[in-house]
Every structure is written in structure tokens, then in C-alpha cells.
Amino acid sequence: MFQTWMHMVLLAAESQQVIGLRMMRLSRGGRIADREARRMVEEKIAASLAASAKLMIGGSSDSVIADYRKLVRANNKRLTKRR
């Protein structure tokens, strides 16, 4: 139980960092912001559908949290990459 809680706390903290990075990108406007906004919505829909499917076939909440953390870390890496 504690491990699940800890992973949820880490997901929340990591997500806040990505939200900040995305807000900076969106605030610039233009094509980059449009692309990021589209990507964000598409990712959220895909992640939600994947989580629902995993839970419907008997997956654990821990595995869903782990999947979300992977996606968040990938976004963090992409958004902090130097261009």
C-alpha cells in the first residue's frame, strides 16, 4: 500500500514539472505551441484508453501508475531536450 502511495506522489510531482514545461512551450505560441497542444490532447486520450483497457482485463493500479510515469518521464525528457 505504501509503495502505491509513493508512486502516486512521484507521478504527481513529475507531472507538475511536465505541466510547467508545457505551459512555457504553449506560451510561446505559433506552430510549436499548436503541435504541443495537439500532442498533449492525443496523449491524454491514448493514455486514458490504455489505462481503462488494462484495468478491464485485470491489471493493477500499480501497473497503470507505472505506465503513466513512463509517459511523463518521456515527456519531461523531450521537453527539456536542447534544440
PDB file of C-alpha atoms in Angstrom:
ATOM      1  CA  MET A   1       0.000   0.000   0.000  1.00  0.00           C
ATOM      2  CA  PHE A   2       2.788   2.435   0.896  1.00  0.00           C
ATOM      3  CA  GLN A   3       4.572   1.699  -2.382  1.00  0.00           C
ATOM      4  CA  THR A   4       1.458   2.550  -4.404  1.00  0.00           C
ATOM      5  CA  TRP A   5       1.035   5.782  -2.482  1.00  0.00           C
ATOM      6  CA  MET A   6       4.690   6.698  -3.028  1.00  0.00           C
ATOM      7  CA  HIS A   7       4.435   6.070  -6.772  1.00  0.00           C
ATOM      8  CA  MET A   8       1.325   8.268  -6.907  1.00  0.00           C
ATOM      9  CA  VAL A   9       3.182  11.076  -5.117  1.00  0.00           C
ATOM     10  CA  LEU A  10       6.099  10.754  -7.542  1.00  0.00           C
ATOM     11  CA  LEU A  11       3.700  10.774 -10.505  1.00  0.00           C
ATOM     12  CA  ALA A  12       2.108  13.953  -9.201  1.00  0.00           C
ATOM     13  CA  ALA A  13       5.474  15.681  -8.737  1.00  0.00           C
ATOM     14  CA  GLU A  14       6.791  14.576 -12.127  1.00  0.00           C
ATOM     15  CA  SER A  15       3.543  15.629 -13.789  1.00  0.00           C
ATOM     16  CA  GLN A  16       3.772  19.110 -12.300  1.00  0.00           C
ATOM     17  CA  GLN A  17       7.202  19.533 -13.847  1.00  0.00           C
ATOM     18  CA  VAL A  18       5.912  18.489 -17.267  1.00  0.00           C
ATOM     19  CA  ILE A  19       2.916  20.810 -16.905  1.00  0.00           C
ATOM     20  CA  GLY A  20       5.291  23.719 -16.269  1.00  0.00           C
ATOM     21  CA  LEU A  21       7.432  22.818 -19.267  1.00  0.00           C
ATOM     22  CA  ARG A  22       4.368  22.508 -21.478  1.00  0.00           C
ATOM     23  CA  MET A  23       2.986  25.834 -20.286  1.00  0.00           C
ATOM     24  CA  MET A  24       6.253  27.516 -21.277  1.00  0.00           C
ATOM     25  CA  ARG A  25       6.069  25.920 -24.704  1.00  0.00           C
ATOM     26  CA  LEU A  26       2.406  26.855 -25.155  1.00  0.00           C
ATOM     27  CA  SER A  27       3.023  30.435 -24.053  1.00  0.00           C
ATOM     28  CA  ARG A  28       5.373  30.967 -26.998  1.00  0.00           C
ATOM     29  CA  GLY A  29       2.516  30.492 -29.447  1.00  0.00           C
ATOM     30  CA  GLY A  30       2.885  29.608 -33.089  1.00  0.00           C
ATOM     31  CA  ARG A  31       3.278  26.231 -34.749  1.00  0.00           C
ATOM     32  CA  ILE A  32       5.285  24.752 -31.886  1.00  0.00           C
ATOM     33  CA  ALA A  33       2.515  25.590 -29.420  1.00  0.00           C
ATOM     34  CA  ASP A  34      -0.176  24.241 -31.748  1.00  0.00           C
ATOM     35  CA  ARG A  35       1.750  20.996 -32.189  1.00  0.00           C
ATOM     36  CA  GLU A  36       2.287  20.666 -28.434  1.00  0.00           C
ATOM     37  CA  ALA A  37      -1.386  21.281 -27.663  1.00  0.00           C
ATOM     38  CA  ARG A  38      -2.469  18.651 -30.181  1.00  0.00           C
ATOM     39  CA  ARG A  39       0.108  16.201 -28.906  1.00  0.00           C
ATOM     40  CA  MET A  40      -0.967  16.772 -25.301  1.00  0.00           C
ATOM     41  CA  VAL A  41      -4.629  16.037 -26.047  1.00  0.00           C
ATOM     42  CA  GLU A  42      -3.806  12.979 -28.168  1.00  0.00           C
ATOM     43  CA  GLU A  43      -1.516  11.590 -25.454  1.00  0.00           C
ATOM     44  CA  LYS A  44      -4.120  12.094 -22.746  1.00  0.00           C
ATOM     45  CA  ILE A  45      -6.800  10.294 -24.749  1.00  0.00           C
ATOM     46  CA  ALA A  46      -4.474   7.405 -25.627  1.00  0.00           C
ATOM     47  CA  ALA A  47      -3.232   7.063 -22.032  1.00  0.00           C
ATOM     48  CA  SER A  48      -6.780   7.089 -20.683  1.00  0.00           C
ATOM     49  CA  LEU A  49      -7.915   4.414 -23.113  1.00  0.00           C
ATOM     50  CA  ALA A  50      -4.853   2.266 -22.357  1.00  0.00           C
ATOM     51  CA  ALA A  51      -5.394   2.580 -18.602  1.00  0.00           C
ATOM     52  CA  SER A  52      -9.078   1.684 -18.930  1.00  0.00           C
ATOM     53  CA  ALA A  53      -8.282  -1.338 -21.067  1.00  0.00           C
ATOM     54  CA  LYS A  54      -5.585  -2.519 -18.664  1.00  0.00           C
ATOM     55  CA  LEU A  55      -7.922  -2.240 -15.681  1.00  0.00           C
ATOM     56  CA  MET A  56     -10.763  -4.007 -17.530  1.00  0.00           C
ATOM     57  CA  ILE A  57      -8.571  -7.051 -18.186  1.00  0.00           C
ATOM     58  CA  GLY A  58      -7.485  -7.228 -14.573  1.00  0.00           C
ATOM     59  CA  GLY A  59      -4.402  -5.038 -14.486  1.00  0.00           C
ATOM     60  CA  SER A  60      -3.406  -3.478 -11.197  1.00  0.00           C
ATOM     61  CA  SER A  61      -3.485   0.185 -10.336  1.00  0.00           C
ATOM     62  CA  ASP A  62       0.262  -0.085  -9.733  1.00  0.00           C
ATOM     63  CA  SER A  63       0.823  -1.091 -13.353  1.00  0.00           C
ATOM     64  CA  VAL A  64      -1.339   1.792 -14.599  1.00  0.00           C
ATOM     65  CA  ILE A  65       0.615   4.259 -12.443  1.00  0.00           C
ATOM     66  CA  ALA A  66       3.889   2.807 -13.746  1.00  0.00           C
ATOM     67  CA  ASP A  67       2.683   3.265 -17.339  1.00  0.00           C
ATOM     68  CA  TYR A  68       1.716   6.893 -16.680  1.00  0.00           C
ATOM     69  CA  ARG A  69       5.086   7.579 -15.032  1.00  0.00           C
ATOM     70  CA  LYS A  70       6.886   6.256 -18.130  1.00  0.00           C
ATOM     71  CA  LEU A  71       4.878   8.600 -20.343  1.00  0.00           C
ATOM     72  CA  VAL A  72       5.515  11.554 -18.045  1.00  0.00           C
ATOM     73  CA  ARG A  73       9.267  10.855 -17.921  1.00  0.00           C
ATOM     74  CA  ALA A  74       9.371  10.613 -21.723  1.00  0.00           C
ATOM     75  CA  ASN A  75       7.636  13.988 -21.996  1.00  0.00           C
ATOM     76  CA  ASN A  76       9.997  15.506 -19.456  1.00  0.00           C
ATOM     77  CA  LYS A  77      12.985  14.259 -21.430  1.00  0.00           C
ATOM     78  CA  ARG A  78      11.540  15.537 -24.718  1.00  0.00           C
ATOM     79  CA  LEU A  79      10.599  18.939 -23.321  1.00  0.00           C
ATOM     80  CA  THR A  80      13.964  19.539 -21.636  1.00  0.00           C
ATOM     81  CA  LYS A  81      15.984  18.486 -24.671  1.00  0.00           C
ATOM     82  CA  ARG A  82      18.074  21.305 -26.136  1.00  0.00           C
ATOM     83  CA  ARG A  83      17.098  22.366 -29.638  1.00  0.00           C
TER      84      ARG A  83
END
